[in-house]
Structure formats: structure tokens, C-alpha cells
XYZ file of C-alpha atoms in Angstrom:
654
model
C -112.801 131.839 -17.517
C -113.549 131.127 -21.163
C -116.131 133.235 -22.925
C -118.188 133.793 -26.007
C -116.098 135.543 -28.609
C -116.924 138.201 -31.170
C -118.368 137.052 -34.493
C -115.542 136.064 -36.788
C -115.360 137.556 -40.272
C -114.992 135.039 -43.061
C -113.574 135.849 -46.474
C -115.159 134.006 -49.374
C -112.873 132.884 -52.127
C -114.517 133.834 -55.440
C -115.050 131.091 -58.009
C -113.029 128.440 -56.214
C -113.072 125.105 -57.970
C -114.306 123.409 -54.805
C -117.215 125.840 -54.444
C -118.328 125.630 -58.077
C -118.210 121.861 -58.251
C -120.083 121.429 -55.002
C -122.620 124.207 -55.623
C -125.631 121.905 -55.420
C -124.392 120.372 -52.184
C -123.760 123.817 -50.725
C -127.247 124.996 -51.699
C -128.749 121.978 -49.984
C -126.726 122.725 -46.871
C -127.839 126.358 -46.946
C -131.494 125.405 -47.306
C -131.186 122.849 -44.517
C -129.415 125.257 -42.191
C -131.910 128.046 -42.886
C -134.810 125.748 -42.122
C -133.169 124.519 -38.947
C -131.403 127.511 -37.437
C -131.743 130.480 -39.747
C -127.996 130.387 -40.215
C -126.673 130.331 -43.755
C -122.969 129.775 -43.342
C -121.912 129.516 -46.965
C -118.463 128.333 -47.929
C -115.195 130.107 -47.283
C -111.556 129.390 -47.937
C -108.830 130.137 -45.438
C -105.119 130.080 -46.094
C -102.028 130.400 -43.953
C -98.795 131.397 -45.563
C -95.332 132.768 -45.051
C -95.437 134.399 -48.494
C -97.733 137.047 -50.025
C -100.110 134.843 -51.969
C -102.945 133.498 -49.814
C -104.777 134.185 -46.542
C -105.762 132.717 -43.201
C -109.143 133.946 -42.146
C -110.283 132.005 -39.099
C -108.491 131.301 -35.878
C -109.018 127.732 -34.786
C -108.834 126.985 -31.137
C -109.313 124.323 -28.541
C -111.202 126.416 -26.027
C -114.223 126.249 -23.805
C -116.565 128.974 -24.934
C -119.951 128.705 -23.251
C -122.860 130.498 -24.889
C -125.992 131.280 -22.920
C -128.254 132.595 -25.691
C -128.839 131.655 -29.313
C -129.637 134.188 -32.001
C -133.279 134.569 -32.940
C -133.986 133.118 -36.355
C -134.983 136.439 -37.911
C -131.799 138.047 -36.585
C -129.676 135.300 -38.093
C -131.373 135.541 -41.480
C -130.793 139.290 -41.533
C -127.151 138.825 -40.635
C -126.655 136.197 -43.290
C -128.456 138.122 -46.016
C -126.230 141.168 -45.546
C -123.038 140.196 -47.309
C -119.840 142.117 -46.876
C -119.608 143.146 -50.516
C -116.852 142.331 -52.931
C -113.574 140.837 -51.644
C -111.589 143.904 -52.621
C -113.623 146.187 -50.358
C -113.324 143.582 -47.614
C -109.539 143.739 -47.901
C -109.704 147.535 -47.703
C -111.812 147.340 -44.552
C -109.458 144.864 -42.921
C -106.588 147.337 -43.254
C -107.961 148.786 -40.042
C -107.826 145.493 -38.170
C -105.209 144.054 -35.845
C -101.942 142.328 -36.625
C -100.323 139.771 -34.363
C -97.838 142.317 -33.052
C -100.748 144.537 -31.951
C -101.732 141.881 -29.417
C -98.239 140.812 -28.346
C -97.722 137.838 -30.677
C -94.182 138.455 -31.909
C -91.945 135.428 -31.275
C -91.268 131.968 -32.670
C -89.353 129.198 -30.929
C -88.254 127.183 -33.975
C -85.387 127.950 -36.369
C -86.609 126.445 -39.649
C -87.585 128.511 -42.688
C -91.304 129.163 -43.115
C -93.402 127.950 -46.045
C -96.991 128.371 -47.225
C -100.036 126.118 -47.258
C -103.832 126.435 -47.413
C -105.674 125.772 -44.158
C -109.335 124.709 -44.366
C -109.622 124.909 -48.132
C -112.399 122.457 -47.384
C -113.894 122.346 -43.901
C -113.303 118.597 -43.960
C -109.554 119.340 -43.939
C -109.841 120.180 -40.242
C -111.114 117.432 -37.931
C -111.352 117.660 -34.147
C -111.959 114.745 -31.782
C -112.634 115.562 -28.142
C -110.504 113.905 -25.464
C -112.512 113.150 -22.316
C -111.267 113.498 -18.764
C -110.462 109.766 -18.774
C -108.155 110.268 -21.771
C -110.520 108.531 -24.179
C -110.828 110.094 -27.635
C -114.456 110.474 -28.742
C -115.316 108.669 -31.967
C -118.596 108.071 -33.748
C -118.506 104.355 -34.484
C -121.838 102.919 -33.321
C -125.432 103.853 -34.219
C -127.084 101.145 -32.095
C -129.540 102.017 -29.316
C -129.102 100.499 -25.822
C -131.926 98.204 -24.663
C -133.463 98.555 -21.190
C -135.033 95.856 -19.053
C -138.009 98.179 -18.563
C -140.220 99.484 -21.364
C -141.932 102.865 -21.064
C -143.470 105.639 -23.109
C -140.091 107.282 -23.598
C -139.101 104.418 -25.919
C -141.109 105.144 -29.069
C -141.535 102.729 -31.930
C -140.818 103.803 -35.486
C -144.569 104.254 -36.042
C -144.577 106.890 -33.294
C -142.999 109.416 -35.596
C -145.608 109.038 -38.353
C -148.898 108.325 -36.559
C -149.690 111.993 -35.874
C -150.700 114.299 -38.716
C -148.968 117.622 -39.256
C -152.143 119.354 -38.045
C -152.155 117.235 -34.873
C -148.505 118.063 -34.240
C -149.158 121.788 -34.712
C -152.060 121.762 -32.225
C -150.108 119.669 -29.727
C -147.082 121.938 -29.948
C -149.244 125.002 -29.300
C -150.797 123.224 -26.336
C -147.419 122.133 -25.024
C -145.998 125.643 -25.238
C -149.191 127.179 -23.770
C -149.583 129.331 -26.873
C -153.406 129.347 -26.832
C -156.301 129.081 -24.398
C -157.023 125.426 -25.105
C -156.731 123.142 -22.101
C -156.627 119.955 -24.176
C -156.380 118.559 -27.701
C -158.575 115.687 -28.899
C -157.226 113.267 -31.530
C -159.723 110.876 -33.075
C -158.656 107.231 -33.252
C -159.590 106.207 -36.789
C -158.553 102.551 -36.491
C -159.845 101.786 -33.004
C -157.583 99.066 -31.699
C -155.691 98.924 -28.442
C -152.430 98.812 -30.376
C -153.321 101.949 -32.352
C -154.372 103.802 -29.211
C -151.114 102.810 -27.512
C -149.052 104.155 -30.383
C -150.883 107.506 -30.276
C -150.444 107.737 -26.494
C -146.794 106.924 -26.974
C -146.338 109.455 -29.779
C -147.855 112.349 -27.835
C -145.866 111.656 -24.674
C -142.619 111.031 -26.540
C -142.739 113.977 -28.904
C -144.288 116.530 -26.548
C -142.725 116.362 -23.076
C -145.044 117.881 -20.481
C -148.274 116.501 -21.945
C -150.289 113.597 -20.523
C -152.958 111.579 -22.348
C -156.144 109.692 -21.636
C -158.761 107.859 -23.737
C -162.379 109.112 -23.926
C -165.555 107.996 -25.701
C -167.365 110.813 -27.499
C -170.458 110.134 -29.574
C -169.489 106.535 -30.068
C -165.962 107.384 -31.182
C -162.670 106.939 -29.384
C -160.450 109.994 -28.797
C -157.022 110.420 -27.276
C -157.130 113.556 -25.116
C -153.828 115.354 -24.567
C -153.566 117.801 -21.677
C -151.045 119.525 -19.395
C -150.426 117.592 -16.201
C -148.100 120.111 -14.547
C -148.363 123.350 -16.493
C -145.220 125.205 -17.513
C -142.996 123.267 -15.109
C -143.434 120.140 -17.185
C -141.646 121.761 -20.120
C -138.444 122.144 -18.133
C -138.812 118.839 -16.273
C -140.011 115.981 -18.472
C -142.176 113.431 -16.705
C -140.168 111.746 -13.996
C -142.679 109.012 -13.322
C -142.336 107.469 -16.782
C -138.530 107.194 -16.711
C -137.273 103.795 -15.518
C -135.581 103.958 -12.130
C -132.876 101.548 -13.286
C -131.857 103.899 -16.109
C -129.498 106.825 -15.681
C -131.259 110.178 -16.031
C -128.899 111.401 -18.753
C -128.460 110.023 -22.228
C -124.847 110.545 -23.313
C -124.073 110.458 -27.008
C -121.376 111.373 -29.494
C -122.208 114.314 -31.751
C -120.507 114.316 -35.158
C -121.019 117.632 -36.916
C -119.830 119.311 -40.098
C -119.507 123.065 -40.631
C -121.668 123.982 -37.643
C -120.699 125.178 -34.177
C -121.751 123.369 -31.019
C -124.448 125.790 -29.877
C -126.020 125.890 -33.336
C -126.190 122.103 -33.317
C -127.774 121.995 -29.851
C -130.328 124.627 -30.844
C -131.308 122.490 -33.841
C -131.597 119.354 -31.704
C -133.695 121.288 -29.174
C -136.054 122.468 -31.892
C -136.594 119.000 -33.332
C -137.026 117.429 -29.885
C -139.217 120.346 -28.719
C -137.219 120.862 -25.542
C -135.157 123.706 -24.103
C -131.447 123.872 -24.985
C -130.466 124.035 -21.315
C -131.201 120.336 -20.797
C -128.103 119.597 -22.916
C -124.615 119.687 -21.422
C -121.129 119.356 -22.894
C -117.475 119.734 -21.933
C -116.472 122.347 -24.495
C -117.580 124.024 -27.707
C -115.981 123.134 -30.996
C -115.094 124.988 -34.180
C -117.659 125.706 -36.843
C -115.616 125.379 -40.033
C -114.460 121.857 -39.307
C -115.638 118.320 -38.735
C -115.820 117.804 -34.983
C -116.661 114.884 -32.727
C -117.620 115.427 -29.096
C -119.687 114.003 -26.250
C -123.047 115.529 -25.329
C -125.439 114.656 -22.481
C -129.173 115.367 -22.413
C -131.649 115.027 -19.551
C -134.348 112.352 -19.918
C -134.423 112.057 -23.687
C -134.134 108.500 -24.923
C -131.471 107.193 -27.245
C -134.218 106.037 -29.602
C -135.605 109.549 -30.008
C -132.111 110.898 -30.577
C -131.241 108.165 -33.066
C -134.355 108.967 -35.089
C -132.964 112.451 -35.737
C -130.234 110.899 -37.898
C -132.926 110.489 -40.568
C -134.027 114.118 -40.343
C -130.924 116.256 -40.011
C -128.101 117.205 -42.331
C -124.548 118.034 -41.305
C -124.509 116.002 -38.126
C -124.993 112.499 -36.790
C -125.619 111.084 -33.322
C -124.394 107.758 -31.969
C -122.547 105.835 -29.245
C -125.517 106.171 -26.892
C -125.398 105.294 -23.202
C -127.346 106.188 -20.050
C -125.559 107.707 -17.071
C -126.478 109.403 -13.815
C -124.604 112.629 -14.422
C -124.483 115.474 -16.952
C -121.280 116.826 -18.477
C -119.464 119.871 -17.155
C -117.578 122.569 -19.004
C -113.852 122.071 -18.706
C -113.913 118.372 -17.809
C -112.165 117.420 -21.030
C -108.441 116.678 -21.318
C -108.245 118.418 -24.653
C -108.754 117.729 -28.335
C -107.055 115.653 -30.994
C -106.637 117.451 -34.327
C -106.259 116.065 -37.835
C -105.306 118.958 -40.127
C -104.555 119.053 -43.827
C -102.533 121.970 -45.210
C -103.004 121.894 -48.976
C -100.761 123.142 -51.763
C -97.723 123.430 -49.522
C -94.537 125.011 -50.863
C -92.010 123.753 -48.323
C -89.282 121.304 -49.233
C -89.263 117.885 -47.587
C -86.362 119.095 -45.450
C -88.220 122.201 -44.275
C -91.304 120.180 -43.433
C -89.303 117.629 -41.458
C -87.540 120.377 -39.505
C -90.798 122.174 -38.794
C -92.662 119.090 -37.594
C -89.744 117.764 -35.528
C -89.541 121.164 -33.835
C -93.282 121.130 -33.139
C -93.005 117.670 -31.590
C -89.823 118.247 -29.589
C -90.052 121.943 -28.613
C -93.658 122.930 -29.251
C -95.037 126.432 -29.737
C -95.614 129.568 -27.686
C -98.973 129.254 -25.972
C -100.317 132.574 -27.258
C -103.975 133.486 -27.238
C -104.869 133.550 -30.923
C -106.198 136.459 -32.955
C -109.843 135.431 -32.623
C -109.603 136.368 -28.957
C -109.337 140.062 -29.813
C -112.030 140.726 -32.424
C -111.717 141.632 -36.082
C -112.488 145.364 -36.209
C -110.611 148.570 -35.429
C -111.820 148.467 -31.799
C -110.154 145.446 -30.174
C -112.095 143.666 -27.445
C -109.194 144.142 -25.023
C -109.648 147.933 -25.148
C -113.233 147.571 -23.946
C -112.043 145.156 -21.249
C -109.449 147.652 -20.063
C -112.101 150.411 -19.836
C -114.333 148.114 -17.750
C -111.479 147.396 -15.331
C -110.771 151.124 -15.113
C -114.443 151.850 -14.314
C -114.492 154.140 -17.351
C -118.092 153.407 -18.293
C -118.569 156.286 -20.719
C -115.570 154.946 -22.613
C -117.046 151.427 -22.561
C -120.252 152.776 -24.120
C -118.322 154.828 -26.650
C -116.024 151.989 -27.707
C -118.957 149.635 -28.312
C -121.220 152.089 -30.131
C -119.007 154.604 -31.929
C -118.366 154.418 -35.694
C -115.344 152.329 -36.574
C -113.491 151.453 -39.743
C -113.402 147.766 -40.465
C -115.438 144.824 -41.704
C -119.001 145.251 -40.436
C -122.555 144.653 -41.588
C -124.230 147.624 -43.249
C -126.919 147.975 -40.595
C -124.262 148.222 -37.879
C -122.579 151.043 -39.784
C -125.902 152.931 -39.984
C -126.607 152.317 -36.305
C -123.198 153.686 -35.295
C -123.611 156.740 -37.524
C -126.987 157.491 -35.930
C -125.504 157.104 -32.454
C -122.619 159.464 -33.244
C -125.064 162.055 -34.629
C -127.814 161.943 -31.971
C -126.603 159.969 -28.925
C -130.234 158.765 -28.891
C -130.489 155.021 -28.093
C -134.028 154.796 -29.512
C -133.016 156.349 -32.831
C -129.896 154.172 -33.090
C -131.886 151.053 -32.251
C -134.315 151.760 -35.100
C -131.382 151.429 -37.507
C -130.578 147.980 -36.127
C -132.770 145.097 -37.345
C -130.599 142.579 -35.496
C -131.374 143.256 -31.831
C -129.392 140.466 -30.190
C -125.970 141.767 -31.087
C -124.002 143.447 -28.308
C -124.749 146.888 -29.733
C -128.496 146.226 -29.748
C -128.448 144.865 -26.218
C -126.533 147.868 -24.899
C -128.897 150.293 -26.655
C -131.894 148.510 -25.140
C -130.222 148.790 -21.754
C -129.670 152.530 -22.218
C -133.347 152.923 -23.141
C -134.383 151.041 -20.017
C -131.981 152.520 -17.456
C -131.025 155.862 -18.983
C -127.764 157.402 -20.091
C -126.652 158.064 -16.513
C -126.773 154.393 -15.547
C -124.442 152.784 -18.072
C -123.421 150.026 -15.644
C -126.986 148.677 -15.464
C -127.456 149.155 -19.189
C -124.266 147.181 -19.899
C -125.526 144.464 -17.540
C -128.302 143.577 -20.014
C -125.643 142.025 -22.240
C -125.348 138.286 -21.410
C -122.734 137.639 -18.749
C -120.443 135.553 -20.924
C -120.304 138.311 -23.540
C -119.474 140.906 -20.893
C -116.722 138.764 -19.405
C -115.314 138.237 -22.898
C -113.981 141.789 -22.808
C -112.024 141.545 -19.571
C -110.693 138.125 -20.465
C -109.516 139.606 -23.759
C -107.567 142.196 -21.766
C -106.059 139.423 -19.636
C -105.030 137.632 -22.822
C -103.535 140.823 -24.269
C -101.367 141.355 -21.173
C -100.316 137.704 -21.118
C -99.331 137.650 -24.795
C -97.153 140.728 -24.347
C -95.522 139.355 -21.209
C -94.778 135.917 -22.658
C -93.117 137.566 -25.680
C -90.990 139.625 -23.311
C -90.146 136.518 -21.272
C -88.998 134.612 -24.381
C -87.000 137.622 -25.587
C -85.259 138.110 -22.217
C -84.506 134.510 -21.268
C -85.026 132.309 -24.317
C -86.043 128.662 -24.078
C -84.680 127.811 -20.625
C -85.953 127.944 -17.077
C -84.340 130.700 -15.001
C -84.402 131.613 -11.305
C -87.591 133.471 -10.461
C -89.699 131.645 -13.046
C -92.919 130.041 -11.822
C -93.815 126.372 -12.016
C -96.867 124.519 -10.804
C -96.763 121.909 -8.053
C -100.249 120.573 -8.033
C -102.476 123.653 -8.061
C -99.861 125.838 -6.369
C -97.378 128.086 -8.171
C -93.855 128.201 -6.748
C -90.730 130.108 -7.735
C -87.832 128.218 -9.250
C -84.820 128.902 -7.046
C -81.221 129.411 -8.188
C -79.958 126.059 -6.927
C -82.909 124.157 -8.341
C -83.045 125.568 -11.856
C -81.357 122.573 -13.514
C -84.291 120.387 -12.473
C -86.676 122.294 -14.742
C -87.119 122.893 -18.476
C -89.012 125.559 -20.373
C -91.968 123.169 -20.550
C -92.356 123.400 -16.760
C -92.602 127.199 -16.701
C -95.927 128.988 -16.285
C -96.808 132.677 -16.280
C -99.752 134.323 -14.525
C -102.801 135.894 -16.050
C -103.274 139.179 -14.158
C -105.773 138.782 -11.326
C -106.134 139.228 -7.600
C -105.237 135.697 -6.543
C -101.905 134.970 -8.242
C -98.279 135.514 -7.341
C -95.833 137.184 -9.703
C -92.306 136.248 -10.794
C -89.324 137.589 -8.858
C -87.326 138.466 -11.984
C -87.784 141.486 -14.239
C -90.906 140.066 -15.934
C -92.752 140.696 -12.687
C -91.799 144.357 -12.942
C -92.871 144.397 -16.581
C -96.340 143.199 -15.538
C -96.590 146.062 -13.053
C -95.346 148.641 -15.563
C -97.831 147.525 -18.205
C -100.782 147.720 -15.825
C -99.645 151.033 -14.340
C -99.567 152.439 -17.875
C -103.198 151.325 -18.142
C -104.070 152.961 -14.786
C -104.521 149.599 -13.093
C -102.967 148.191 -9.923
C -101.597 144.699 -10.337
C -101.931 144.124 -6.583
C -105.593 145.118 -6.502
C -107.548 143.649 -9.389
C -110.777 143.428 -7.386
C -113.592 145.371 -9.010
C -116.474 147.024 -7.193
C -118.719 144.867 -9.365
C -117.864 141.305 -8.431
C -118.292 139.913 -11.955
C -115.474 142.122 -13.193
C -112.942 141.134 -10.535
C -110.286 139.304 -12.512
C -109.479 135.904 -11.137
C -105.880 135.066 -11.868
C -104.684 131.778 -13.291
C -101.468 130.217 -14.568
C -100.754 129.308 -18.159
C -97.872 127.313 -19.598
C -95.662 129.447 -21.799
C -94.726 126.615 -24.165
C -97.079 123.836 -25.225
C -95.613 120.649 -26.608
C -98.348 118.815 -28.544
C -98.797 115.127 -27.882
C -99.319 112.320 -30.387
C -97.706 114.315 -33.203
C -97.670 112.543 -36.572
C -97.435 113.806 -40.121
C -97.091 112.772 -43.729
C -96.823 114.545 -47.066
C -99.312 113.324 -49.671
C -99.694 114.150 -53.358
C -103.023 114.950 -54.996
C -104.420 116.324 -58.244
C -107.990 117.269 -57.368
C -108.554 119.725 -54.473
C -112.120 118.399 -54.122
C -110.987 114.928 -53.059
C -110.732 114.306 -49.288
C -107.283 113.204 -48.168
C -108.407 110.945 -45.321
C -111.550 109.164 -44.091
C -113.736 110.499 -41.284
C -115.661 108.562 -38.631
C -118.798 108.826 -40.766
C -116.946 107.620 -43.860
C -115.860 104.533 -41.931
C -119.382 103.860 -40.609
C -120.782 104.162 -44.127
C -118.079 101.901 -45.516
C -116.493 104.474 -47.790
C -113.068 103.359 -49.041
C -109.863 105.258 -48.414
C -109.228 107.939 -51.039
C -106.992 106.772 -53.871
C -104.198 109.314 -54.257
C -101.684 109.590 -57.078
C -98.043 108.931 -56.322
C -96.991 111.955 -58.356
C -99.782 114.533 -58.123
C -99.764 118.204 -59.159
C -100.068 119.353 -55.547
C -98.630 118.371 -52.192
C -100.397 118.477 -48.852
C -99.133 118.166 -45.300
C -101.399 116.006 -43.181
C -100.627 116.466 -39.485
C -102.111 115.071 -36.287
C -101.598 116.296 -32.738
C -103.345 116.555 -29.369
C -103.641 119.769 -27.370
C -104.842 120.510 -23.838
C -107.812 122.845 -23.212
C -107.485 126.594 -23.757
C -104.750 126.322 -26.365
C -105.078 127.466 -29.950
C -104.399 124.986 -32.748
C -103.690 127.875 -35.101
C -100.798 128.947 -32.918
C -99.267 125.508 -33.476
C -99.797 125.855 -37.235
C -98.330 129.389 -37.064
C -95.138 127.902 -35.630
C -94.940 125.320 -38.421
C -95.521 127.788 -41.257
C -93.888 130.884 -39.704
C -96.606 133.365 -40.672
C -98.808 136.123 -39.256
C -102.317 134.752 -38.725
C -104.093 138.125 -38.566
C -106.801 138.851 -41.107
C -105.329 142.309 -41.653
C -101.955 140.929 -42.678
C -103.356 138.163 -44.852
C -105.837 140.327 -46.768
C -103.226 143.023 -47.406
C -100.889 140.394 -48.779
C -103.608 138.996 -50.994
C -105.193 141.901 -52.835
C -104.114 140.472 -56.194
C -105.459 137.024 -55.337
C -108.715 138.554 -54.085
C -109.340 140.357 -57.356
């Protein structure tokens, strides 16, 4: 059910002390990321507050968001080179965005007074550890490589990575990818020994899956000849015959990454290993602006090859290697464990204690966070509603029409051209970045014509298309859960739904005392759910009728757009909740040690007992498909929308 979400808009804090001091480090990261993925993320500061002085800019979630396609490098460089302009104009643009109340987020469950604090002033202030289906929290704590009883060409020595020249590697890569007409590549053996020949054989087979090698004598000299054994199929299926039968086909490892999202990291690994990204599997994607630790599995790539990448790559590390017979599947995780630092907090000790006790004992409303609905004046749920209504001209119009809000300059020009000419070719010429949704739809309209919008829309990757209807589901659910809390408060009532196993049942009058608010679930609208017997059920129907939809018939003539229903808890009570207030003077100093710090033997940060600033360090675990920012919202009592935060912060932005 989870989907790729719209690109988030990040506000950059001008001249922050952290940014200036770490400028050289940031430049190195930018250069590294450009060389690896074409993605220059930069540094941004996000703040959450109950008072008009700072801003929260990214929603942080614990969700499964599969992504089927990565951006082309040239597209990413164009996107990154087109900055949004000065912060003041950004704030003006965000006046057209959404607030929480626009998407049904209106209630709190706690009674304490709100206070302010900066979230993700440094990306290292937000750390996520994945919790596997067995309940084990993923940690990076071991760089060692497992040893097999059998030795094979997939276990390269250290010399393997240096024995081939750059020219050899270029020719071999072109051969591997069938980029030229050559049927083989000959590499002369300068030091003709059996050991040297073995290393070259090993290097070619290890670094270029799909190629085989043999030794030939030519004019009295020895050559290693590399050639394709199985054509294009070998690229997708590395040689099976050279993989030990006693070894599991999948190498599982822990990926530790900083300030990079999961798909970006996998694309970088794929590039360096010269394999396709689809041989990697994982249980869920993780936030970009954070330090995250999660398990990854890859088909028939050795731990030794993976471990070597630790010497080549910045911003992530690989470790805790093991071989298993199975890949990982999306959604298999139990959740994530969060370590979050809110800096420069204003709350009194009493307010903080009340807020954190409430979070631990009561929890927070399980809203879908703001990131679910996009950042511009056209919310994703409106497009989803038009899809469900079969209003395809409206779908096209909503995606392509001019809109106020924070957008790249080339998108603005593309939309203006579309509004003026309704010519997909002319609009596409204004769009250097072709892989965005707008570019994909325009290409579809060129291919299928203006009278076949359904087929044109189908060119957009499936996960992106489903994002829209799932956004509409989330919009309905947020509104209904707010109404449920308003009508009945924090108690179970007759007619509520609860889950028994995978089945939803109504709570009956005589049985209501056996349930608490934490047992209650509400349905996401779809064709295979039941609805509450009390007035919230009627509210669902009224809301969908107003949108020209039938709650009892959510099947769509296009199967992909038939909404499958599901049940979602209305209140989430985080597990393993802990917190402490710490003092600090320097905002550049980390306030706790990470897994990598511990592996590298870095000492705990030394903090003053009476610093200029106070920070709230909190830890908690959440199940899948819940938003960590909604928990933080409950603690701080603030609106997390970009629109609200930027309007509050025009003075700070200047």
C-alpha cells in the first residue's frame, strides 16, 4: 500500500553556525554525492515549534516507500543546480501550501502546554535503527567478513581491486554492458606467473559479473581473454556455477548511511559493483536527512566485495555480513527505533516531563503526516480523488496546470507553456528533467494522444501513480479519525472496530469495558473493509458522497486503482520510550554516539553541566506506517506544515 512520495521541499537556513563551520565537510559530501549519484543534497535546518520563531520543514516517517526507478544523473544535477531562490521568496511561495487542518490533522490527545525545539538542526540529531521481524534492532557493530569452507572466484583478494588498469576496467565495462561490437577483451600478463594470472582471472570475474576468462598465448606472450559466456542474461544472473553450493545465495548486511535515502544508497552500491539495483532487497526505505541503520540483502555478491566498498564510499558503511538463502521483503520489519534530539528547547522541566509521560502512557493520534500530501498548491489527494472518479481530464489538468507554490523554475515554464498551447511536445521542450511526473505524463500524451489520457498516465511508474490514490485514502482517514476523537474522546465505544487476528469486529455494548482506545482501529476506505456502526460510519459515507464516490463500491474499472481497504490504529503508543534533558554550548557538537562512532572508538561527547542551551534527547520505537513527526507534534503541540512554519518565520528567514 505504501508508495513513492512527492519530492519534499527543504528550506536552507542562511549562515547557520553549523553550516559555516562544516563548510569544507559539506563540500566534500557534495562532491562525493555528485560523483556517485548526481545528487547534491546540501544542508538544511528544520525546526518544530509551538511559537512563531522557527520552522519544521521535513516530515519524518517510518514507512515503506518502494521506488522502482532512480533519477538519471543529468536530471538530478539539473534539479540540484536550480535552487529555489532566497528564503524570503520561498516563504512567500509556501503561503499557497497546505496546513495540517487542510488534511484533517486537527486534534491532540495530551493536555500539557506546548513548547518549541529545533528538529534536525544537524542530520545526526535524528537516528533510525530498523527493527526486524524477529524483534532484533539492526546495529552496525562488526566489519568482519565471514569465511567459507569453499574458495571461489567470488572471493577476491585485496590485489584484485588494483591489478587492472583504469583502461582495462573501461574496456571490460563496455564489454560487460555490450556497449560496443567487441566480442572479447585481451589483457596482457606483464609478470607471467600462475599467481599473477589467477589474480587477473579473479579480478575480471569478481568485478564484472557476466564475463568469463581464459588464458591464451599470442606471439610468445600470455593474455587473459575476457568474453561473454551467456550474453545479456549474465548481467542479471551472475554466474551460478562459481557460487559455492554450501553458501546461501544472498549476502545480508547492515547498511549505515548518513544524509542519503535508501534508494540513493542502493543506486550508488549498484554503480560501484556494476550490477543492477534490482538484485538488492530491503524491508523498508529510510529517511534521507538522518542517520539510519537497516538490513539489506543482495543476490550473489560476496561479503568481501561489499566490505571493500567501505574504503571507497562516503556517507555510508557496510557490515554485519552473513549469507542466507532468502532475500528481504518489503513490510517484513516490526518497525523502527528512533533516537531524536530536539535542540534549544524552551519548555520547563515540568512541561517536558508531562509531555513525555503522556507520549509514553497515552501516545499520539496515528495521523498520516504532511509529507503524504505534497508541498504545493495542488495536494496529491486531489489528483487521487480525480483518478477514483474517472475524471481523467481533471487528472491531467491537476498535474500539468500552473500552480502557486515552491517549484523549480523549469517546471514553472513547462506549466506556463502547457496552459498556453496544450501542446505536450512544446511543454516537454521546456522541461530538461524528463523523469519527473510531469515529464512522464507529457511523454505519454505524445505517444498515445490527448484522447487517451489513461494510457498516457500509465507511463508514470506504478508506485508514483498509486501514491495519488493512497494520498486520498490518507486524507479521508485523517479527517475521520479527527471526527472520531472529537465525538467520543479517548475511550472505546460501542460500534468501534477492533482487530482479532486479521479480522475486524465491532465492539458490542456489553463488551466495551474490555477494550481501551489503544485497541480501536478505523478503516481506510476500500472495497474489502467493514465500517463502524456508530455515526462515524455515516460520516465516511457522507464524505465520499460529497466527492462523488460510493463507499460500498470502491472497485475501479482499472484494477490498479481499485482501493484495497485496510485497518489502522487510531492511537499509537510508542514502545521503549526514554528521554533526558542535556545542556550544551556548541550546536556543532553531537549529543550522543552513533554505531560508527562506537566502532571507531570515539569517546562520548563531554557536555557542560550548565550550558547555554538545553536539548531534549528522546528514544522510542514505532511500528511500520506510522510517522515519527506525528509523535513529536504531540510532544511540542505545533503545526508541522511547511506553510505554517514559513509564515511564522519570515523574520527569522530574513
